[in-house]
PDB file of C-alpha atoms in Angstrom:
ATOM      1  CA  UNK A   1       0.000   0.000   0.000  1.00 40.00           C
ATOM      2  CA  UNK A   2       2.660   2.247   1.259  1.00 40.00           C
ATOM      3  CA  UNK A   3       4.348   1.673  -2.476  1.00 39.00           C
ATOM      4  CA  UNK A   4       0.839   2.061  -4.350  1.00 36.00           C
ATOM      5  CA  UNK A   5       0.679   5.530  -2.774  1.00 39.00           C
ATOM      6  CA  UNK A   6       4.213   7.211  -3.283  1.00 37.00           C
ATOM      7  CA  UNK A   7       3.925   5.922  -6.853  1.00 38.00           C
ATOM      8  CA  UNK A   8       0.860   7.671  -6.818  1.00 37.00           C
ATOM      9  CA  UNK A   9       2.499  10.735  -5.416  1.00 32.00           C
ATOM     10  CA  UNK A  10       4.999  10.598  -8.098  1.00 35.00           C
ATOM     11  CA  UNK A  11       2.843  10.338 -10.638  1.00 37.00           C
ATOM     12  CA  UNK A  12       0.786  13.410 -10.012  1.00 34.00           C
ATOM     13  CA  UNK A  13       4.187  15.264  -9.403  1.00 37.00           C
ATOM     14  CA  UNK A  14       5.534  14.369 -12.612  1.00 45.00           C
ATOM     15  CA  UNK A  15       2.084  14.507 -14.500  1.00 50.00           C
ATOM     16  CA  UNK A  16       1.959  18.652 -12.743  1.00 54.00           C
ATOM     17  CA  UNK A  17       5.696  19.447 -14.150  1.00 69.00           C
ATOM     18  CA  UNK A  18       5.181  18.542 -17.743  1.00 83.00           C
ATOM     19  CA  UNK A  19       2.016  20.587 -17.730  1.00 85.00           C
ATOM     20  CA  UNK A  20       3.946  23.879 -15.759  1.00 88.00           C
ATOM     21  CA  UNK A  21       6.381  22.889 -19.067  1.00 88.00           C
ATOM     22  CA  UNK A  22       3.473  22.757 -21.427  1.00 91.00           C
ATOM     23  CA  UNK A  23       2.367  26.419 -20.064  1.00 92.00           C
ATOM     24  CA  UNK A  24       5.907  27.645 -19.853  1.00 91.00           C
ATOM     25  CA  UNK A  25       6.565  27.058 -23.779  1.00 90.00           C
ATOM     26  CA  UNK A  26       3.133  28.441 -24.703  1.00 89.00           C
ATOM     27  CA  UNK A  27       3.799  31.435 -22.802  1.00 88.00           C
ATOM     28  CA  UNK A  28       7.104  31.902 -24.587  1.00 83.00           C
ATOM     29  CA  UNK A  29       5.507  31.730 -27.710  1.00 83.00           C
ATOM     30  CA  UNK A  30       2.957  34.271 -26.965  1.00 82.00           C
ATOM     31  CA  UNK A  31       4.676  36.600 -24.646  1.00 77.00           C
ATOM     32  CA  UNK A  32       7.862  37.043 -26.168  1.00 70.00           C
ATOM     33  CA  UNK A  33       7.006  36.604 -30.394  1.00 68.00           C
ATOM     34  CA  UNK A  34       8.566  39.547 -32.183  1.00 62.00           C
ATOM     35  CA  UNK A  35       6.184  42.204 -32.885  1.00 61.00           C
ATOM     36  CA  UNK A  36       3.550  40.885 -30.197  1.00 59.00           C
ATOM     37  CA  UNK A  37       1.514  43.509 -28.214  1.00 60.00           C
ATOM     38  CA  UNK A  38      -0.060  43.068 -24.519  1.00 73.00           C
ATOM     39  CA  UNK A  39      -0.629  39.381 -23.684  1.00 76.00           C
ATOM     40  CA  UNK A  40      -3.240  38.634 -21.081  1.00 83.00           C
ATOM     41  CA  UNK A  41      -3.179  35.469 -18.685  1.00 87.00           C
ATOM     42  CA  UNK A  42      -6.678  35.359 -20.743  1.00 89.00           C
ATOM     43  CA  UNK A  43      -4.939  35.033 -24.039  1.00 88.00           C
ATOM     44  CA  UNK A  44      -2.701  32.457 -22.840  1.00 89.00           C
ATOM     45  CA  UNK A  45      -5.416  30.207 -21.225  1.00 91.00           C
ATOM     46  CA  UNK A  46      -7.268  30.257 -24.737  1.00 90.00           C
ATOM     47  CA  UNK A  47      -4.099  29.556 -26.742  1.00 89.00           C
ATOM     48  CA  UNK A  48      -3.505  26.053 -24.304  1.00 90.00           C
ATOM     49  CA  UNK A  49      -7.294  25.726 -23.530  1.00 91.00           C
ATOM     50  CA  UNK A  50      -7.316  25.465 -20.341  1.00 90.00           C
ATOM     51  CA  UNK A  51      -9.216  27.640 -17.504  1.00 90.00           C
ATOM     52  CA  UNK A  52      -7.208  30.502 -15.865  1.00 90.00           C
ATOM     53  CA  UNK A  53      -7.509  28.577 -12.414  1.00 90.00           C
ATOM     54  CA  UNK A  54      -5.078  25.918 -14.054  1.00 91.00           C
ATOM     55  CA  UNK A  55      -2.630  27.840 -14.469  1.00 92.00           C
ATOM     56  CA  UNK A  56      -2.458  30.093 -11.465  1.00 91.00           C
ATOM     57  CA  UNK A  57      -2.338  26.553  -9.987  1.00 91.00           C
ATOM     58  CA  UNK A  58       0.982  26.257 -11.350  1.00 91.00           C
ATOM     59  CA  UNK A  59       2.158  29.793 -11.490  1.00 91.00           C
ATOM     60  CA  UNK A  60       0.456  32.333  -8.759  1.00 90.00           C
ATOM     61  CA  UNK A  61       0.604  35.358 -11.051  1.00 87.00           C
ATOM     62  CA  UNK A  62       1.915  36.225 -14.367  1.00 85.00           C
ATOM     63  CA  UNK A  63       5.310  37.611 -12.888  1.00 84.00           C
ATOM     64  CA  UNK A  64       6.269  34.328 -11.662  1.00 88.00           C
ATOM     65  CA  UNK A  65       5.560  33.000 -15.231  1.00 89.00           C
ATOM     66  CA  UNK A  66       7.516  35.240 -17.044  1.00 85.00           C
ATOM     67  CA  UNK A  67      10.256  34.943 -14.968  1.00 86.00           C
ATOM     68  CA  UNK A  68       9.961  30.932 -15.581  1.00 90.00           C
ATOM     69  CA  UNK A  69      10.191  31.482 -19.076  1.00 88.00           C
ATOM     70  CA  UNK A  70      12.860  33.569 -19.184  1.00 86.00           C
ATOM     71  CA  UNK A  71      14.929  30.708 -16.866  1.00 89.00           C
ATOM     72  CA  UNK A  72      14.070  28.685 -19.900  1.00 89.00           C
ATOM     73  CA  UNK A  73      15.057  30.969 -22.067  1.00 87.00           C
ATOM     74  CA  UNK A  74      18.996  32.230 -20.494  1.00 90.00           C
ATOM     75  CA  UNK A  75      19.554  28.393 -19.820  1.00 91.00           C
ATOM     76  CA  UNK A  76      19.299  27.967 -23.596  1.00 89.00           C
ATOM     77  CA  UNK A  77      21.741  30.901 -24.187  1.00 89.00           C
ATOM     78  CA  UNK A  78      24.083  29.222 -21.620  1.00 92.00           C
ATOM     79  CA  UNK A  79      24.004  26.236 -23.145  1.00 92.00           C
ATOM     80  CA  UNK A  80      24.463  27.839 -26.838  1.00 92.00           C
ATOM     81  CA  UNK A  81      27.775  29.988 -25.320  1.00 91.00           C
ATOM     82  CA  UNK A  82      28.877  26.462 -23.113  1.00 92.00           C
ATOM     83  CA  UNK A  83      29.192  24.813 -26.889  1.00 93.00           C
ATOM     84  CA  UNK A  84      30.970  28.336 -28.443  1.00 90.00           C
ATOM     85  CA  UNK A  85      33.289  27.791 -26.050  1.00 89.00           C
ATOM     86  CA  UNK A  86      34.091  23.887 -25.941  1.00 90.00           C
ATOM     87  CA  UNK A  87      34.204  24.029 -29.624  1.00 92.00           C
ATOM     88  CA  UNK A  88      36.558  27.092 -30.151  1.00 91.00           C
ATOM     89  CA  UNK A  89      38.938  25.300 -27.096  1.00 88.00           C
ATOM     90  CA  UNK A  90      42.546  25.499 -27.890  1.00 88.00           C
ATOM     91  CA  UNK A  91      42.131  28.102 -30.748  1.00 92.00           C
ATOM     92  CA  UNK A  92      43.774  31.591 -31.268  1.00 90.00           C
ATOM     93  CA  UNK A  93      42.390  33.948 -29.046  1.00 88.00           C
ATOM     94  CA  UNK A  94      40.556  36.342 -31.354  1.00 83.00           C
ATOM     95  CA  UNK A  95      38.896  32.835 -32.912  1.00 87.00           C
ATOM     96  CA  UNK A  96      36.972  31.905 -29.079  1.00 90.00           C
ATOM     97  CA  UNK A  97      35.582  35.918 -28.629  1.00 86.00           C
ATOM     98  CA  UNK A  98      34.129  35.680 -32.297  1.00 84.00           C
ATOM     99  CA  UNK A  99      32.200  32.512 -31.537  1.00 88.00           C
ATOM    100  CA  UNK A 100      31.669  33.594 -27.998  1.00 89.00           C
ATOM    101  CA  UNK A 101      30.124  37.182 -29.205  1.00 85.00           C
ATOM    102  CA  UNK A 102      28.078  35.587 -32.280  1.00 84.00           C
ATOM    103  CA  UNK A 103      26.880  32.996 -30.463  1.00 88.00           C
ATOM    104  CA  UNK A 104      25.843  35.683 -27.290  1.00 86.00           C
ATOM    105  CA  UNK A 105      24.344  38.360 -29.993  1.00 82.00           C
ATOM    106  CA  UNK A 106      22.477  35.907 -31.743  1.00 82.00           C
ATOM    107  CA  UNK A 107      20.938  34.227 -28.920  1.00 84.00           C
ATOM    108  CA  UNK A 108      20.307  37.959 -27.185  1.00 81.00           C
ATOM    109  CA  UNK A 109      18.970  38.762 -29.818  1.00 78.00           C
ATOM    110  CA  UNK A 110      16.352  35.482 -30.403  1.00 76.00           C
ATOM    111  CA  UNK A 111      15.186  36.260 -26.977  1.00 75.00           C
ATOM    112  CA  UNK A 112      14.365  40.310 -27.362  1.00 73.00           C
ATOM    113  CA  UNK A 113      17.242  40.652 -24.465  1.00 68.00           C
ATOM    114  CA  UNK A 114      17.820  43.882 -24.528  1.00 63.00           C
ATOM    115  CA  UNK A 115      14.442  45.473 -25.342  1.00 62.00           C
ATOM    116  CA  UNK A 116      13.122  43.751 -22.343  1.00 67.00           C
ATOM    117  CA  UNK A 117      16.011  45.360 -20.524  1.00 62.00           C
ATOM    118  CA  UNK A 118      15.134  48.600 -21.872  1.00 59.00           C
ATOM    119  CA  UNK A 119      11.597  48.689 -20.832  1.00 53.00           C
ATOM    120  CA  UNK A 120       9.687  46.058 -21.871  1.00 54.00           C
ATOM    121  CA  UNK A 121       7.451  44.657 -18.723  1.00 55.00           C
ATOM    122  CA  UNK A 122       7.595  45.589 -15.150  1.00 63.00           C
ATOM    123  CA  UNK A 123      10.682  46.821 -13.149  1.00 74.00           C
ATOM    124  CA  UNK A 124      11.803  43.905 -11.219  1.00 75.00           C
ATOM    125  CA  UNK A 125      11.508  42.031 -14.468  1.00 75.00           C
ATOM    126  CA  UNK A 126      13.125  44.184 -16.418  1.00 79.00           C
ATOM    127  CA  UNK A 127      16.249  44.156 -13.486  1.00 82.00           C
ATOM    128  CA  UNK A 128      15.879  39.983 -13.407  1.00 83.00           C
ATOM    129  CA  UNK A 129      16.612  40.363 -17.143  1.00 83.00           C
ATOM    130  CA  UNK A 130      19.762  42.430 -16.785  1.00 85.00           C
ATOM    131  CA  UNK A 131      21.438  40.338 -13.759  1.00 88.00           C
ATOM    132  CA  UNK A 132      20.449  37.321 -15.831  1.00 87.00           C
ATOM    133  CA  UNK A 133      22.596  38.884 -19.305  1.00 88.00           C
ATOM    134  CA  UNK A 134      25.807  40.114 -16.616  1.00 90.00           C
ATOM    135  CA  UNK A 135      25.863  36.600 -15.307  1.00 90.00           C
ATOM    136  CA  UNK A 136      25.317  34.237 -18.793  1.00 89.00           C
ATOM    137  CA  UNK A 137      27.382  37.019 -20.717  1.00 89.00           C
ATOM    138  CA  UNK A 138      29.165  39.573 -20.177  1.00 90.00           C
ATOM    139  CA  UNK A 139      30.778  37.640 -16.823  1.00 92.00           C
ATOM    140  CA  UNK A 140      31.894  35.097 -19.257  1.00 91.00           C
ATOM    141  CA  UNK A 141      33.055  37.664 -21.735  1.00 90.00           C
ATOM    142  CA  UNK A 142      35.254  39.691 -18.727  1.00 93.00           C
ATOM    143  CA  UNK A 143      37.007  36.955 -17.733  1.00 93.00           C
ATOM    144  CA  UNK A 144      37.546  36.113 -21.538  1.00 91.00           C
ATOM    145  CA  UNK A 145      39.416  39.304 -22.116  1.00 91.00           C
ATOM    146  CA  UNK A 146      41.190  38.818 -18.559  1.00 93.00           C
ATOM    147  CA  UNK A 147      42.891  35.539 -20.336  1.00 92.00           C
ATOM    148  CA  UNK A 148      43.896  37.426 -23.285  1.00 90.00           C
ATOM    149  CA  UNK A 149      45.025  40.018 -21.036  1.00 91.00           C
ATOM    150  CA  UNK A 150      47.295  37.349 -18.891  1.00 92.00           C
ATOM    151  CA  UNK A 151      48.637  35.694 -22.110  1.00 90.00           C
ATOM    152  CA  UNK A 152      49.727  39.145 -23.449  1.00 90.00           C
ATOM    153  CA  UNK A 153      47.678  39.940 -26.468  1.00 87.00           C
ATOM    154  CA  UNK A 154      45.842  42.626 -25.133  1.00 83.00           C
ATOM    155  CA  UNK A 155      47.717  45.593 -24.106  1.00 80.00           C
ATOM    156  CA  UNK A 156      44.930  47.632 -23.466  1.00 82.00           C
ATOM    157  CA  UNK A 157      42.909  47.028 -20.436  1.00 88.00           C
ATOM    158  CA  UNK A 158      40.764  43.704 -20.261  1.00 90.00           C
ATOM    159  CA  UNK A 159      37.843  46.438 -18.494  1.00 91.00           C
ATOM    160  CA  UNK A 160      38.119  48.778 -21.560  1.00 89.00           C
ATOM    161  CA  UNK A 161      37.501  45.945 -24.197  1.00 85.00           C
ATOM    162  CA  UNK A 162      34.401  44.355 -22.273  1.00 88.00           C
ATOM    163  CA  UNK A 163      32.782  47.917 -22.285  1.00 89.00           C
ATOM    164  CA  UNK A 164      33.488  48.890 -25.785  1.00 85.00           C
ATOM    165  CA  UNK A 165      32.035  45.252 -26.519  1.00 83.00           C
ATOM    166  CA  UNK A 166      29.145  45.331 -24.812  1.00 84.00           C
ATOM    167  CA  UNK A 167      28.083  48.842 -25.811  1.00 84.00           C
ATOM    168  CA  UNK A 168      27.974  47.407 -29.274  1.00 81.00           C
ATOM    169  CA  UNK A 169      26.733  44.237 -28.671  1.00 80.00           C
ATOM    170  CA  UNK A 170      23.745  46.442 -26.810  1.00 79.00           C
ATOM    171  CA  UNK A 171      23.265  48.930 -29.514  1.00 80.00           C
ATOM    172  CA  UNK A 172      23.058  46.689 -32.103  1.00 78.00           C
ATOM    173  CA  UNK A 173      20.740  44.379 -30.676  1.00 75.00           C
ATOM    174  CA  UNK A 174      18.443  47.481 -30.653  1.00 76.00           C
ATOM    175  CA  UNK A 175      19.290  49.549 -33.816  1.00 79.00           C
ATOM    176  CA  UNK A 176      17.659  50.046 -36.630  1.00 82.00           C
ATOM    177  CA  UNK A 177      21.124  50.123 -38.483  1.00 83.00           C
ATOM    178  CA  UNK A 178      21.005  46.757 -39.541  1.00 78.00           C
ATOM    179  CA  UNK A 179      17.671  46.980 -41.319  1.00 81.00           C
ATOM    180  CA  UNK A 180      19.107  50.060 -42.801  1.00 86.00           C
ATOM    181  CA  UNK A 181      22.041  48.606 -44.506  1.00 86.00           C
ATOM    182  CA  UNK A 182      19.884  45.063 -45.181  1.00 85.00           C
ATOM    183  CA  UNK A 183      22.252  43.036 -42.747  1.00 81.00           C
ATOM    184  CA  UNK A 184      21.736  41.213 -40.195  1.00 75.00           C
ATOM    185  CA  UNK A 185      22.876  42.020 -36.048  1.00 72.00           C
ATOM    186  CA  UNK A 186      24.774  39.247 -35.992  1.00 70.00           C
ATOM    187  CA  UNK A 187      27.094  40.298 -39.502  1.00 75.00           C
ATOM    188  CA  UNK A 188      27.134  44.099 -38.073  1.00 79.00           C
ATOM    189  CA  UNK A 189      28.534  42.355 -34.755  1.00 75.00           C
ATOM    190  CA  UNK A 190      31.120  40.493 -36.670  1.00 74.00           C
ATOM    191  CA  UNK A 191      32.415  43.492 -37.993  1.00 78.00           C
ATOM    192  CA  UNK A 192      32.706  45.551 -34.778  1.00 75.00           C
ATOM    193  CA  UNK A 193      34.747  42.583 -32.993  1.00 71.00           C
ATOM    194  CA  UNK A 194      37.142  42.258 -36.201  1.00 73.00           C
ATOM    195  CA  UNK A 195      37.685  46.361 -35.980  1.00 74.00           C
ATOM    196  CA  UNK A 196      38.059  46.185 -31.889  1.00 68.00           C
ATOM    197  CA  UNK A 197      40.126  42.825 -31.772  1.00 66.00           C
ATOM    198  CA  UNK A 198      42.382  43.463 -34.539  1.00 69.00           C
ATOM    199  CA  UNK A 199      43.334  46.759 -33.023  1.00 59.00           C
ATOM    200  CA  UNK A 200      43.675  45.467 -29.546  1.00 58.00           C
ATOM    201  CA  UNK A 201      45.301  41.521 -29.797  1.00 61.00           C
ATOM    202  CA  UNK A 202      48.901  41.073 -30.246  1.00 56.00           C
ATOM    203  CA  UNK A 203      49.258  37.958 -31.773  1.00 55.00           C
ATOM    204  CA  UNK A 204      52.783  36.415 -31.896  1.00 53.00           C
ATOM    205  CA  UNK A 205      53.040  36.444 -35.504  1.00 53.00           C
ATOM    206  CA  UNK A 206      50.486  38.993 -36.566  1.00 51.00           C
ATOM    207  CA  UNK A 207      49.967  40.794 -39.847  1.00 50.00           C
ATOM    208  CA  UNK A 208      47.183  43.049 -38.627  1.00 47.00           C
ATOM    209  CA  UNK A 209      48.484  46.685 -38.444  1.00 44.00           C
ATOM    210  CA  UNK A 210      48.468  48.949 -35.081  1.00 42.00           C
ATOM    211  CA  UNK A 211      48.477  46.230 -32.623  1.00 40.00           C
ATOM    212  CA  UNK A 212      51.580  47.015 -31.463  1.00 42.00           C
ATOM    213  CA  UNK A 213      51.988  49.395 -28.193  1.00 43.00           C
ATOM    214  CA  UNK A 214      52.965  52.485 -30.054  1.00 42.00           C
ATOM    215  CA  UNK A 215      49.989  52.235 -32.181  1.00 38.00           C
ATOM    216  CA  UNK A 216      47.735  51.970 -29.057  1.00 35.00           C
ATOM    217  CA  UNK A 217      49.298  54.890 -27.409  1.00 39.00           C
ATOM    218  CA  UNK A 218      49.144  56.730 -30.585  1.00 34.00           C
ATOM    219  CA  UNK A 219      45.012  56.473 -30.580  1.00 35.00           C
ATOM    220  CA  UNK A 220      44.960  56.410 -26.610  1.00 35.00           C
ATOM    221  CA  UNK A 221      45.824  60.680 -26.349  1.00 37.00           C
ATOM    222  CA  UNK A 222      47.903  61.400 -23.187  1.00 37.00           C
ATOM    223  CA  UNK A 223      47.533  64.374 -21.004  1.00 38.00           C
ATOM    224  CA  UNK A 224      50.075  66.476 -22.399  1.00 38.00           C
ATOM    225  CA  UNK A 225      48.207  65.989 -25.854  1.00 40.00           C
ATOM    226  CA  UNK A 226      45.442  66.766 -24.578  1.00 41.00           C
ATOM    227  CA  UNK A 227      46.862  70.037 -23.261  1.00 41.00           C
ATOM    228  CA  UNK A 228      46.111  73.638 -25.033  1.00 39.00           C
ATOM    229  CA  UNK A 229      48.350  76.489 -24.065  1.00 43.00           C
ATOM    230  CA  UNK A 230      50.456  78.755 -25.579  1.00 42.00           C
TER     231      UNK A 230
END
């Protein structure tokens, strides 16, 4: 008997999960599809027709939904930047933060990232969103330029890189620039790491021009050239 009953138990617990999964994906659909307006808990009971009770059975409101989908969503983009990485292992250096920043943009990007960031939904959402990118990404991306920075191909600072990075990764993820020249985020994104990286690595038998130091100091203006007087 005592069996019959925790098999029962487990049955109904497994039976519930796949049906919080079921509501999950259906809500990622409707919430988060490019171009969609307002979505009511309404909306989403009609699209998996089932009552509204259901699913506030599973999820109390629709905060605690979203923010299930979205744990969905970054642990794909985790996953997608975990691969980047194990497949770019043991190549050069600018190689692993091309994969690593395509991979990142284009799964941002897939996921409307940074327009929920920028004011899409409620505030503590929106600041869930933005710990969420710091810790998949940009974390991952710091310590990536810290590596290059400890092997000696980047002479400027690891901090300066990340920022410049992210700033574009950011902007482009939100511009209309790539609509405007008919490309897509991710090709615009390619570009900006090949101008940054191939003005900041030092490879050991480069043919890239100014990434020596006296290039870098000659675009990095000092004090004294920065001085007017007579």
């Amino acid at each position: 008997m005592e069996t019959m009953e925790t098999k029962s138990v487990s049955q109904v617990s497994e039976h519930g999960g796949q049906r919080a999964d079921v509501i999950v994906e259906a809500a990622g659909r409707l919430f988060f599809a490019p171009g969609s307006v307002r979505v009511s808990m309404d909306d989403l009971a009609r699209e998996l027709g089932m009552s509204k009770k259901t699913i506030y059975r599973h999820f109390p409101d629709k905060r605690s939904l979203l923010a299930a989908v979205l744990d969905r969503q970054f642990a794909a983009v985790e996953r997608t930047l975990a691969t980047a990485a194990q497949d770019t292992q043991g190549q050069p250096f600018d190689v692993r933060v091309q994969r690593f920043l395509l991979a990142a943009g284009s799964e941002l990007g897939r996921i409307g990232a940074a327009q929920l960031a920028a004011g899409r939904g409620d505030a503590m959402l929106r600041q869930y969103v933005e710990q969420r990118v710091d810790t998949v990404v940009y974390r991952r991306l710091d310590e990536l330029f810290r590596d290059g920075h400890r092997q000696g191909l980047l002479p400027a600072p690891p901090e300066l890189l990340s920022e410049i990075t992210r700033g574009a990764l950011e902007r482009l993820l939100t511009s209309q620039l790539p609509r405007e020249l008919d490309r897509t985020a991710a090709d615009l994104l390619r570009a900006t790491v090949d101008t940054v990286l191939y003005g900041a690595i030092r490879p050991p038998h480069s043919g890239h021009p100014g990434t020596g130091d006296e290039q870098l100091e000659a675009v990095i203006p000092t004090a004294r050239d920065e001085e007017v007087g007579p």
